[in-house]
Amino acid sequence: MTSIRFTALFESIKRKPVEFSLPTNKVSDVFGSHVFNDRAMREFLTSEAYQAVRDAIENGSQITREKADQIAAGMKAWATSLGATHYTHWFQPLTGATAEKHDSFFEPTGEGRAIEKFNGSQLVQQEPDASSFPSGGIRNTFEARGYTAWDPTSPAFVMGNTLCIPTVFVSYTGEALDYKTPLLKSMNALDKAATAVCQYFDKNITKVYSTLGWEQEYFLIDTALFNARPDLAMTGRTLLGHAPAKGQQLEDHYFGSIPERVMKFMQELEYECYKLGIPVKTRHNEVAPSQYELAPIFEEINIAVDHNTLLMDLMDKVARRHNFRVLLHEKPFAGINGSGKHNNWSMATNTGKNLLSPGRTPKSNLMFLTFFINTIKAVHDYADLLRASIASAQNDHRLGANEAPPAIISVFIGDFLTSVLHELEKVEDGKLSPEQKTELKLNVVGRIPEILLDNTDRNRTSPFAFTGNKFEFRAVGSSANCAGPMTVLNSIMAEQLTKFKTEVDALIEGGMKKDDAIFNVLKNYIIASKNILFEGDGYSEEWVQEAARRGLNNIKTTPHALKAFVDKKAIELFEKHRIMNEREVHARYEIMQEMYFKKIQIESRVLGDMAGNHIVPVAIKYQNTLIENVRSLKEILSPEEFEVVAKEQLDMIKEISKRVSTIIALKDEMIETRKVCNKIEDAEARAIAYCEKVLPFFQKIRYEVDKLELMIDDQLWPLPKYRELLFSK
């Protein structure tokens, strides 16, 4: 085992940047070239087929079988012109990864000949075997049938030699088995609710789109070093490893010069993204050593989610070509920054207005305040559901540590917008006098643009922060599918806006003017949701105590956080807006609990193997070396000299023996505890048992192993150390 570490080190040291040259310096020449976008559809479809697709995208219209055949013919012609030989329905099951089954265009015609065939039925619907995908009890294992159905709102693309068709994935009985289906439904619910509210301000607004700009953080580790760490290979994170002398404390990596090998990887990744229409814009070093970030321009939320899931697949493929492995785990290394996927969420209208960006007039600013305050109220009322939407075994390690936001959901809006809300809070109940209305519109609402111009800020410790023209949900984990938290955010916003319109309409029907009614309802929302606003340090113990006093929950572990999904309030929310029915919600809850305990189970097995088969033998080997040396000293030294000279070595022998004994005892106890947990049939109960009874062993075992790492001869230590993993560029 010892040689594997040093072989890996030698390989990583000898690496040269993998050459990659962009075919063109103009991104516009390649952007979207492998996407069946509007330009490609106009070229390869008949005008009737093209219009059918546009109607489906814009109005949700059904596509007839005849038009589907025409679309399929044009799509196949386009794809084969790019070298495609196969097609697949590309979907996002509840495994957290993407899925695809490739079929060839090839079809024999007899007499030893063949043609390329792809028709409307193959485009619109497929029947993949659903038996091995998580279903949460929706269907029995032997009931394998599931359906994938084309989502025309997200354009098809060619990757390699395969035409990839974005689809939803549902069971034989119609329940959603994927991330995309509820997301699309939540988008429709938000569109309906937000458009109705927009009518108060602008009758030209007939549609509202939820938008997303994600920021993907990740680590890059040399392939050889990655392969020499069983924990990284099997779990995505290091279960063992002492902190290096130099980590991120000098703050010299953030925005620093990008290493040449990494730059070549980034350039090829961006090129592949451009071909697939992913509008990546930003790249830079992140805070931790070997940590980086990539971010695009915002898009409509469904397409943004598809692009992010596609990106994660692309990152792995491109990284391997550059002798790297991408780590998307939220906390691959202890003691330094983890990785998040900040979700920058907003709403945009068909008239081009960002609803979370103030305008130039008091009227447009009142519309901004309406959506701004309603967002805060939605987060206040459904904070626990938002916490559940970002819960995972991986994210539990990240939240509340090294600049990541805490598990307490709060909203940061900055001092200046806080002062605006304080002014609105002073609005008197009932009709406003002309003087009050003038004061509000000119000196409060009217000043918002100048307030935001240079005074927006970011709070790294806030889970949900306003950043000028959007809300940034910072608590989302780097490996997560954005669809999960975005479905929840869209849903709670749809519910809140529906309530808002009901309350405003009631006041208007009672004789109050529209602006007065809006101000009155917003004032009540500000008062009702004040507890969720927090501007300070989310890590401080004072905030933990203050949050508890305010009634904000601090749910630190996934099994307990997930319970908010199956709360009566959450189920009523999803059913009311036709996003998920109760059966689908409970199924997802069970799947997420199963995913949690399975990941802890795998980590426990890997940790037991590494401690027992990698660390303990090396510790004993080094201990024996010390014992032999002590024996030799005893033979050549007087008793008095021996007692002085050998004392340190004798102490080391005793300490190694004690730590080895502790490791073995803890490992065996962990295994027995795991066996007891495995007998629990209920998914929730087993997840809680793994969280509370198995997981605590991890840190205890790690503590003993990491102490041994500092004692044992570096030449014997079998695992690449943190200094090697993080600083081998």
XYZ file of C-alpha atoms in Angstrom:
729
model
C 0.000 0.000 0.000
C 2.799 2.417 0.782
C 4.040 2.446 -2.810
C 0.614 3.426 -4.155
C 0.775 6.800 -2.432
C 4.228 7.648 -3.708
C 3.525 6.295 -7.168
C 0.498 8.593 -7.271
C 2.593 11.518 -6.073
C 5.249 10.932 -8.722
C 2.575 10.709 -11.413
C 0.915 13.943 -10.313
C 4.242 15.781 -10.127
C 5.138 14.750 -13.693
C 1.833 15.874 -15.186
C 1.966 18.350 -18.036
C -1.012 20.468 -19.081
C -3.145 18.650 -21.653
C -3.074 20.855 -24.700
C -6.356 22.321 -25.811
C -6.822 25.133 -28.290
C -10.135 26.801 -28.959
C -11.119 26.357 -32.628
C -12.187 30.010 -32.643
C -11.811 33.032 -30.410
C -15.434 34.039 -31.071
C -17.827 32.274 -28.733
C -20.693 33.314 -30.997
C -19.319 31.007 -33.713
C -19.895 27.887 -31.615
C -22.532 28.876 -29.053
C -25.548 26.612 -29.382
C -24.119 24.828 -32.424
C -25.108 21.447 -30.945
C -28.532 22.577 -29.716
C -31.821 22.187 -31.589
C -32.608 25.800 -30.847
C -34.840 28.285 -32.628
C -32.294 28.852 -35.381
C -31.906 25.118 -36.057
C -35.666 24.548 -35.954
C -36.265 27.266 -38.532
C -33.720 25.615 -40.814
C -34.743 21.959 -40.424
C -38.505 22.104 -39.733
C -41.441 22.980 -41.929
C -43.214 26.175 -40.950
C -46.153 24.127 -39.573
C -43.871 21.923 -37.464
C -41.926 24.925 -36.235
C -45.106 26.709 -35.173
C -46.313 23.588 -33.378
C -43.154 23.548 -31.268
C -43.412 27.290 -30.528
C -47.058 26.899 -29.474
C -46.100 24.022 -27.181
C -43.313 26.073 -25.593
C -45.236 29.329 -25.213
C -48.804 28.132 -24.628
C -48.507 24.501 -23.567
C -50.372 23.353 -26.676
C -50.540 19.657 -27.571
C -48.516 18.473 -30.570
C -50.425 16.198 -32.941
C -48.971 12.887 -34.121
C -48.635 14.265 -37.651
C -46.676 17.301 -36.451
C -44.599 15.112 -34.133
C -43.518 13.006 -37.107
C -42.488 16.156 -38.984
C -40.562 17.463 -35.973
C -38.825 14.114 -35.482
C -37.772 14.009 -39.142
C -36.291 17.493 -38.942
C -34.612 16.802 -35.604
C -33.046 13.607 -36.946
C -31.777 15.406 -40.068
C -30.201 18.085 -37.903
C -28.666 15.583 -35.464
C -27.201 13.330 -38.167
C -25.647 16.390 -39.813
C -23.622 16.701 -36.586
C -22.622 13.033 -36.629
C -25.327 11.609 -34.354
C -26.005 7.889 -34.781
C -28.158 7.328 -31.674
C -30.868 9.090 -29.692
C -31.868 9.011 -26.047
C -34.541 10.361 -23.752
C -32.446 12.295 -21.230
C -34.101 12.573 -17.820
C -33.418 13.288 -14.156
C -34.600 10.465 -11.863
C -34.552 10.781 -8.094
C -31.096 9.203 -7.875
C -29.567 12.684 -8.102
C -27.866 11.844 -11.418
C -29.070 12.005 -15.012
C -30.211 8.911 -16.912
C -30.192 7.873 -20.546
C -30.753 4.764 -22.669
C -29.328 5.033 -26.186
C -31.114 3.650 -29.256
C -29.722 3.690 -32.760
C -31.388 5.444 -35.679
C -30.463 2.272 -37.587
C -33.319 0.060 -38.779
C -33.018 -2.863 -41.243
C -35.274 -2.767 -44.299
C -34.578 -6.260 -45.607
C -32.283 -7.543 -48.337
C -29.265 -6.578 -46.245
C -30.050 -2.885 -46.325
C -30.923 -0.344 -43.618
C -32.158 3.199 -43.093
C -31.964 5.828 -40.360
C -35.390 6.028 -38.751
C -36.790 8.295 -36.065
C -40.509 9.078 -35.865
C -42.862 11.105 -33.731
C -43.733 8.339 -31.298
C -40.046 7.757 -30.572
C -39.601 11.489 -29.999
C -42.631 12.069 -27.804
C -42.647 9.024 -25.523
C -40.487 6.075 -24.504
C -40.901 3.262 -21.960
C -37.616 2.766 -20.086
C -37.364 0.048 -17.457
C -38.251 1.886 -14.235
C -37.711 -1.030 -11.861
C -34.249 0.037 -10.676
C -34.993 3.727 -10.138
C -36.127 5.008 -6.729
C -39.913 5.180 -6.448
C -40.543 5.492 -2.712
C -43.148 2.736 -2.831
C -45.142 4.228 -5.716
C -44.820 0.959 -7.632
C -43.724 -2.579 -6.858
C -40.310 -3.727 -8.078
C -41.908 -6.167 -10.515
C -43.962 -3.340 -12.036
C -41.147 -2.069 -14.193
C -42.952 0.168 -16.623
C -42.307 3.903 -16.562
C -42.685 6.591 -19.192
C -40.421 9.357 -20.408
C -42.179 12.182 -22.247
C -40.586 14.921 -24.330
C -40.284 18.360 -22.723
C -40.308 20.756 -25.715
C -39.550 23.759 -23.472
C -35.961 22.514 -23.069
C -34.212 22.112 -26.435
C -32.683 18.831 -27.583
C -28.922 18.679 -28.022
C -26.225 16.468 -29.521
C -23.553 15.212 -27.150
C -20.890 13.030 -28.721
C -22.768 10.986 -31.300
C -26.080 10.972 -29.441
C -29.183 13.121 -29.843
C -30.324 13.890 -26.269
C -33.994 14.753 -25.795
C -34.876 16.313 -22.398
C -37.866 14.501 -20.927
C -39.991 14.072 -17.829
C -40.148 10.645 -16.149
C -43.385 9.301 -14.674
C -44.667 5.972 -13.382
C -47.161 3.710 -15.162
C -49.887 5.257 -13.004
C -48.803 8.815 -13.763
C -46.878 9.869 -10.633
C -43.700 11.902 -11.114
C -40.490 9.908 -10.621
C -38.125 12.755 -11.478
C -37.088 16.298 -10.589
C -38.328 17.972 -13.768
C -42.056 17.236 -13.558
C -42.714 19.050 -10.238
C -40.428 21.880 -11.329
C -42.455 22.486 -14.491
C -45.677 22.437 -12.475
C -44.246 24.873 -9.923
C -43.239 27.218 -12.743
C -46.801 27.183 -14.058
C -48.198 27.830 -10.574
C -45.875 30.784 -10.030
C -46.615 32.157 -13.500
C -50.351 32.132 -12.794
C -50.061 33.733 -9.342
C -47.419 36.315 -10.272
C -49.135 37.387 -13.478
C -52.353 38.054 -11.558
C -50.467 40.320 -9.133
C -48.630 42.076 -11.985
C -51.998 43.138 -13.393
C -52.235 45.647 -10.537
C -49.318 47.506 -12.080
C -49.088 46.694 -15.803
C -51.885 45.213 -17.910
C -49.374 44.323 -20.651
C -47.812 41.622 -18.462
C -49.394 38.308 -19.431
C -46.683 35.850 -18.366
C -44.058 35.578 -15.614
C -40.985 33.362 -15.847
C -38.983 32.228 -12.847
C -35.266 32.595 -13.571
C -32.132 31.009 -12.158
C -28.439 31.732 -12.283
C -26.453 29.053 -10.468
C -22.859 29.271 -9.281
C -21.119 25.881 -9.339
C -18.254 25.374 -6.877
C -16.018 22.308 -7.127
C -12.607 20.837 -6.299
C -10.123 19.413 -8.814
C -7.843 16.583 -7.660
C -5.220 14.763 -9.703
C -6.532 11.397 -10.919
C -3.632 9.397 -9.476
C -4.055 10.916 -6.017
C -7.814 10.432 -6.213
C -7.400 6.739 -7.040
C -5.042 6.290 -4.077
C -7.777 7.425 -1.672
C -10.532 4.791 -1.285
C -12.714 7.269 0.587
C -12.645 9.814 -2.235
C -13.313 7.137 -4.835
C -16.222 5.575 -2.931
C -17.824 8.496 -1.083
C -16.577 11.706 -2.706
C -15.031 12.981 0.527
C -12.055 12.289 2.786
C -13.110 10.344 5.867
C -9.578 10.604 7.292
C -6.788 13.152 7.080
C -5.041 15.630 9.329
C -5.203 19.304 8.421
C -2.088 20.563 6.582
C 0.125 23.245 8.082
C -1.041 25.591 5.317
C -4.659 25.535 4.279
C -6.691 28.596 3.304
C -5.655 30.792 6.234
C -3.459 33.081 4.125
C -6.416 33.779 1.802
C -4.055 33.608 -1.162
C -6.024 31.230 -3.381
C -9.264 33.175 -3.801
C -9.269 34.956 -7.178
C -5.598 34.035 -7.550
C -3.812 33.089 -10.758
C -5.378 29.947 -12.215
C -2.842 27.079 -12.559
C -1.995 26.182 -16.158
C -3.339 22.621 -15.988
C -6.564 23.873 -14.484
C -6.862 26.627 -17.082
C -6.659 24.105 -19.925
C -9.420 22.092 -18.265
C -11.550 25.212 -17.859
C -11.063 26.240 -21.475
C -12.157 22.864 -22.844
C -15.071 22.696 -20.406
C -16.259 26.139 -21.478
C -15.958 25.168 -25.146
C -18.110 22.069 -24.584
C -20.586 24.221 -22.663
C -20.803 26.767 -25.458
C -21.569 24.062 -28.015
C -24.466 22.905 -25.841
C -25.801 26.409 -25.300
C -24.767 26.694 -21.634
C -23.987 30.424 -21.226
C -21.019 30.135 -18.865
C -19.610 33.547 -18.052
C -17.341 33.439 -14.992
C -14.416 31.268 -13.818
C -12.128 31.813 -10.864
C -10.233 30.281 -7.958
C -12.406 29.799 -4.893
C -11.343 30.217 -1.254
C -9.943 26.750 -0.513
C -6.835 25.326 -2.213
C -7.770 23.394 -5.387
C -11.306 24.810 -5.258
C -12.830 26.649 -8.220
C -16.084 28.153 -9.415
C -17.961 28.420 -12.701
C -21.078 30.533 -13.213
C -23.347 31.296 -16.190
C -25.717 34.077 -17.189
C -29.196 33.500 -15.732
C -31.832 31.633 -17.758
C -35.414 30.488 -17.436
C -35.372 28.098 -14.536
C -36.165 24.835 -16.348
C -33.405 25.354 -18.891
C -30.992 26.537 -16.181
C -31.611 23.338 -14.202
C -31.094 21.162 -17.284
C -27.898 23.036 -18.071
C -26.542 22.581 -14.560
C -27.210 18.828 -14.496
C -25.650 18.567 -17.949
C -22.663 20.622 -16.782
C -21.956 18.271 -13.870
C -21.755 15.378 -16.327
C -19.565 17.407 -18.683
C -17.205 18.407 -15.876
C -16.452 14.790 -15.051
C -15.827 13.816 -18.682
C -13.581 16.781 -19.448
C -11.703 16.485 -16.152
C -10.775 12.861 -16.877
C -9.257 13.925 -20.191
C -7.047 16.330 -18.239
C -6.066 13.722 -15.616
C -8.252 15.374 -12.981
C -11.228 14.191 -10.976
C -13.966 16.649 -10.067
C -15.227 16.597 -6.477
C -18.787 17.927 -6.217
C -19.232 16.747 -2.642
C -20.285 19.584 -0.359
C -17.446 18.948 2.120
C -14.679 16.797 0.629
C -12.046 18.119 3.061
C -12.424 18.866 6.764
C -11.367 22.252 8.099
C -11.571 24.218 4.831
C -14.389 25.645 2.754
C -16.959 23.284 1.364
C -18.683 23.741 -1.980
C -22.104 25.234 -2.557
C -24.246 25.902 -5.575
C -25.673 29.355 -4.957
C -29.064 29.624 -6.652
C -29.752 33.198 -7.778
C -33.523 33.295 -8.222
C -35.787 35.969 -9.620
C -38.888 36.488 -11.773
C -39.110 38.109 -15.197
C -42.119 39.183 -17.250
C -42.920 38.775 -20.920
C -42.371 42.546 -21.191
C -38.743 42.184 -20.094
C -39.164 43.392 -16.507
C -37.207 41.798 -13.647
C -39.741 41.831 -10.818
C -36.986 41.956 -8.175
C -35.301 44.976 -9.721
C -36.564 48.484 -8.894
C -37.551 50.828 -11.713
C -37.484 54.533 -12.349
C -40.944 55.432 -11.107
C -42.746 55.028 -7.767
C -45.263 52.760 -9.521
C -42.603 50.327 -10.762
C -40.890 50.489 -7.372
C -44.143 49.592 -5.641
C -44.300 46.535 -7.897
C -40.735 45.692 -6.884
C -41.598 46.073 -3.188
C -44.658 43.892 -3.637
C -42.655 40.950 -4.937
C -39.728 41.652 -2.627
C -41.830 41.657 0.545
C -43.921 38.706 -0.573
C -40.737 36.705 -1.069
C -39.627 37.457 2.484
C -43.071 36.477 3.782
C -42.985 33.215 1.823
C -39.580 32.322 3.256
C -40.811 33.198 6.750
C -43.897 30.999 6.478
C -42.108 28.034 4.889
C -38.593 28.265 6.324
C -38.528 24.629 7.423
C -39.641 23.439 3.980
C -36.822 25.456 2.382
C -34.408 23.870 4.861
C -35.701 20.441 3.845
C -35.172 21.258 0.166
C -31.395 21.574 0.639
C -30.989 18.684 3.094
C -28.557 15.869 2.308
C -25.926 13.804 4.062
C -23.252 15.798 2.233
C -24.682 19.242 2.933
C -24.964 18.492 6.663
C -21.157 18.606 6.813
C -21.027 21.985 5.047
C -23.791 24.057 6.613
C -22.553 26.275 9.404
C -18.842 25.762 8.732
C -16.116 27.708 6.912
C -18.182 30.528 5.401
C -21.181 28.331 4.512
C -24.535 29.555 5.825
C -25.958 27.908 8.953
C -28.918 25.531 9.065
C -31.073 28.342 10.483
C -33.025 29.843 7.589
C -32.921 33.646 7.635
C -33.081 36.465 5.066
C -30.439 39.169 4.584
C -31.573 42.358 2.810
C -29.009 44.954 3.945
C -29.327 48.043 6.110
C -30.826 50.308 3.462
C -33.725 48.087 2.461
C -34.282 47.354 6.136
C -34.777 51.095 6.663
C -37.294 51.133 3.783
C -39.293 48.379 5.448
C -39.202 50.297 8.738
C -40.755 53.290 6.964
C -43.473 51.147 5.391
C -44.176 49.614 8.775
C -45.304 53.048 9.947
C -48.172 53.112 7.450
C -51.435 53.594 9.305
C -54.180 51.056 8.857
C -56.889 52.052 6.415
C -56.900 54.741 3.756
C -53.823 56.912 3.359
C -54.036 60.675 3.349
C -52.704 62.465 0.255
C -49.733 63.680 2.313
C -48.901 60.164 3.525
C -49.133 58.748 0.026
C -46.920 61.484 -1.403
C -44.358 60.943 1.359
C -44.302 57.206 0.749
C -44.043 57.411 -3.021
C -41.462 60.176 -3.203
C -39.237 59.701 -0.176
C -39.545 55.959 0.509
C -40.552 54.041 -2.595
C -39.079 56.552 -5.023
C -35.615 56.428 -3.469
C -35.121 52.681 -3.803
C -33.042 52.757 -7.044
C -30.488 55.180 -5.609
C -30.381 53.222 -2.360
C -29.580 49.990 -4.179
C -27.145 51.511 -6.642
C -24.042 51.334 -4.459
C -25.293 49.902 -1.206
C -26.106 46.268 -1.874
C -23.879 43.813 -0.058
C -23.529 40.092 0.492
C -23.547 38.190 3.728
C -21.681 34.908 3.370
C -23.364 33.529 6.474
C -26.907 34.171 5.238
C -28.773 31.247 3.629
C -31.086 33.563 1.658
C -29.750 36.990 0.703
C -30.997 39.807 -1.508
C -28.217 40.942 -3.835
C -29.605 43.913 -5.739
C -31.968 42.368 -8.294
C -32.400 38.769 -7.138
C -32.405 36.544 -4.089
C -29.425 34.265 -3.641
C -30.254 30.934 -1.988
C -26.742 30.219 -0.730
C -27.516 27.079 1.255
C -27.945 24.804 -1.785
C -25.223 22.146 -1.941
C -22.799 21.740 -4.830
C -23.918 18.224 -5.808
C -27.643 19.001 -5.564
C -30.098 19.109 -8.424
C -31.287 22.739 -8.433
C -34.797 21.568 -9.289
C -35.434 20.452 -5.700
C -34.991 23.802 -3.920
C -36.329 25.762 -6.903
C -39.532 23.717 -6.958
C -40.064 24.559 -3.291
C -39.217 28.234 -3.781
C -41.572 28.573 -6.760
C -44.319 26.753 -4.854
C -44.172 28.834 -1.693
C -44.023 32.014 -3.765
C -47.079 30.965 -5.783
C -48.959 30.352 -2.533
C -47.867 33.647 -1.000
C -48.799 35.717 -4.072
C -52.176 33.987 -4.224
C -52.831 34.964 -0.594
C -51.607 38.501 -1.274
C -54.013 39.031 -4.171
C -56.904 37.624 -2.170
C -56.230 40.061 0.687
C -55.722 43.084 -1.591
C -58.856 42.316 -3.601
C -60.871 42.038 -0.397
C -59.762 45.512 0.685
C -60.484 46.949 -2.776
C -63.956 45.395 -2.759
C -64.458 47.027 0.641
C -63.968 50.458 -0.899
C -60.227 51.032 -0.459
C -58.132 52.360 -3.342
C -55.705 49.922 -4.939
C -52.474 51.595 -3.742
C -53.861 51.951 -0.220
C -54.826 48.282 -0.179
C -51.380 47.199 -1.397
C -49.596 49.360 1.201
C -51.789 48.025 3.998
C -51.223 44.375 3.128
C -47.475 44.878 2.644
C -47.252 46.596 6.012
C -48.888 43.606 7.698
C -46.491 41.236 5.930
C -43.474 43.246 7.077
C -44.633 43.007 10.681
C -45.507 39.307 10.396
C -42.167 38.292 8.852
C -39.720 40.478 10.827
C -38.311 37.489 12.706
C -36.820 35.976 9.544
C -34.682 39.070 8.819
C -31.121 38.977 10.117
C -28.142 41.107 9.131
C -25.414 39.786 11.417
C -22.999 36.880 11.799
C -24.807 33.603 11.229
C -22.049 31.673 13.020
C -22.318 33.489 16.331
C -23.725 31.771 19.375
C -25.698 34.950 20.013
C -27.575 34.389 16.736
C -28.316 30.774 17.627
C -29.866 31.938 20.887
C -31.639 34.865 19.241
C -33.028 32.627 16.477
C -34.433 30.268 19.094
C -36.043 33.207 20.875
C -37.615 34.277 17.573
C -38.983 30.786 16.992
C -36.677 29.951 14.071
C -35.677 26.313 13.914
C -32.048 25.158 13.811
C -32.392 21.727 12.216
C -28.835 20.494 11.782
C -29.379 16.988 10.400
C -31.094 15.731 7.275
C -33.410 13.052 8.732
C -35.041 15.618 10.997
C -35.029 18.407 8.399
C -36.821 16.238 5.826
C -39.868 15.876 8.085
C -41.062 19.284 6.853
C -41.805 17.682 3.461
C -44.548 15.484 4.869
C -45.977 18.081 7.224
C -49.677 18.718 6.598
C -48.895 22.316 5.634
C -46.437 21.240 2.927
C -48.713 18.570 1.477
C -51.595 21.056 1.287
C -49.287 23.515 -0.496
C -48.186 21.027 -3.151
C -51.674 19.625 -3.700
C -53.360 23.034 -3.856
C -51.102 24.174 -6.678
C -51.101 20.754 -8.386
C -47.358 20.349 -8.088
C -47.353 16.963 -6.331
C -50.051 14.841 -4.763
C -49.746 13.365 -1.288
C -48.529 10.021 -2.634
C -45.738 11.674 -4.622
C -44.667 13.786 -1.636
C -44.468 10.772 0.684
C -42.586 8.819 -1.989
C -39.949 11.520 -2.281
C -39.684 11.739 1.464
C -38.978 8.026 1.706
C -36.467 8.187 -1.151
C -34.557 11.042 0.503
C -34.463 9.243 3.849
C -33.213 6.086 2.111
C -30.598 8.071 0.227
C -29.372 9.514 3.514
C -28.890 6.266 5.420
C -27.422 4.490 2.400
C -24.737 7.158 2.058
C -23.895 6.985 5.759
C -23.895 3.194 5.486
C -21.417 3.284 2.588
C -19.180 5.762 4.401
C -19.237 3.595 7.505
C -18.133 0.551 5.532
C -15.363 2.452 3.788
C -14.172 3.981 7.057
C -14.107 0.578 8.746
C -12.102 -0.884 5.868
C -9.594 1.980 5.775
C -9.102 2.040 9.544
C -8.763 -1.721 9.863
C -6.915 -2.622 6.656
C -4.891 0.497 5.873
C -4.146 2.385 9.071
C -3.908 -0.219 11.835
C -1.398 -2.487 9.995
C 0.855 0.485 9.206
C 0.659 1.719 12.792
C 1.607 -1.720 14.104
C 4.433 -1.979 11.576
C 5.876 1.339 12.705
C 5.345 0.380 16.335
C 7.351 -2.806 15.772
C 10.161 -0.742 14.282
C 10.219 1.375 17.420
C 10.150 -1.739 19.605
C 13.145 -3.222 17.777
C 15.035 0.038 18.137
C 14.278 0.171 21.868
C 15.491 -3.403 22.282
C 18.722 -2.527 20.523
C 19.214 0.512 22.707
C 18.681 -1.578 25.806
C 21.424 -3.960 24.708
C 24.077 -1.273 24.206
C 23.185 1.261 26.905
C 23.407 1.186 30.667
C 20.075 1.121 32.509
C 20.520 4.763 33.487
C 21.288 5.857 29.897
C 18.505 3.698 28.483
C 15.933 5.225 30.782
C 16.813 8.701 29.496
C 17.373 7.936 25.813
C 14.455 5.542 25.235
C 11.775 7.426 27.150
C 10.298 9.244 24.133
C 10.207 6.088 22.028
C 8.602 4.103 24.827
C 5.954 6.808 25.175
C 5.311 6.659 21.415
C 4.979 2.875 21.535
C 2.439 3.153 24.325
C 0.496 5.924 22.563
C 0.382 4.033 19.268
C -0.783 0.920 21.087
C -3.496 2.864 22.876
C -4.729 4.569 19.718
C -4.701 1.323 17.698
C -6.698 -0.413 20.427
C -9.175 2.473 20.472
C -9.554 2.421 16.681
C -10.207 -1.324 16.614
C -12.705 -1.098 19.461
C -14.563 1.829 17.863
C -14.587 0.167 14.455
C -16.026 -3.064 15.853
C -18.632 -1.178 17.879
C -19.595 0.848 14.802
C -20.090 -2.334 12.781
C -22.289 -3.882 15.457
C -24.307 -0.675 15.727
C -24.742 -0.654 11.966
C -26.061 -4.221 12.043
C -28.707 -3.197 14.568
C -29.714 -0.185 12.439
C -29.996 -2.335 9.324
C -32.777 -4.346 10.944
C -34.986 -1.259 11.130
C -37.467 -1.425 8.248
C -38.966 2.066 8.365
C -36.879 4.449 6.227
C -37.290 7.453 8.526
C -36.444 5.489 11.671
C -33.399 3.889 10.022
C -32.139 7.261 8.775
C -32.456 8.754 12.262
C -30.704 5.723 13.759
C -27.801 6.036 11.307
C -27.600 9.767 12.030
C -27.671 9.482 15.810
C -25.959 6.141 16.431
C -23.601 5.335 13.514
C -22.435 8.771 12.375
C -20.933 9.782 15.773
C -18.335 7.014 15.387
C -16.872 8.753 12.332
C -15.318 11.669 14.174
C -14.103 9.478 17.041
C -12.274 7.115 14.682
C -10.973 9.985 12.601
C -9.528 11.730 15.648
C -7.422 8.690 16.562
C -6.282 8.074 12.977
C -5.362 11.713 12.383
C -3.232 11.689 15.537
C -1.414 8.602 14.218
C -0.795 10.398 10.922
C 1.354 12.921 12.812
C 3.340 10.174 14.556
C 3.999 7.487 11.943
C 6.929 7.619 9.519
C 5.843 9.558 6.429
C 7.385 6.858 4.230
C 4.974 4.304 5.677
C 1.742 6.313 5.656
C -0.454 4.714 2.974
C -2.866 7.525 2.049
C -2.106 10.752 0.159
C -2.160 13.518 2.748
C -4.102 16.763 2.637
C -1.019 18.744 1.651
C -0.610 16.466 -1.386
C -4.272 16.350 -2.380
C -4.800 20.094 -2.103
C -1.509 21.509 -3.356
C -0.524 19.140 -6.176
C -1.466 21.232 -9.190
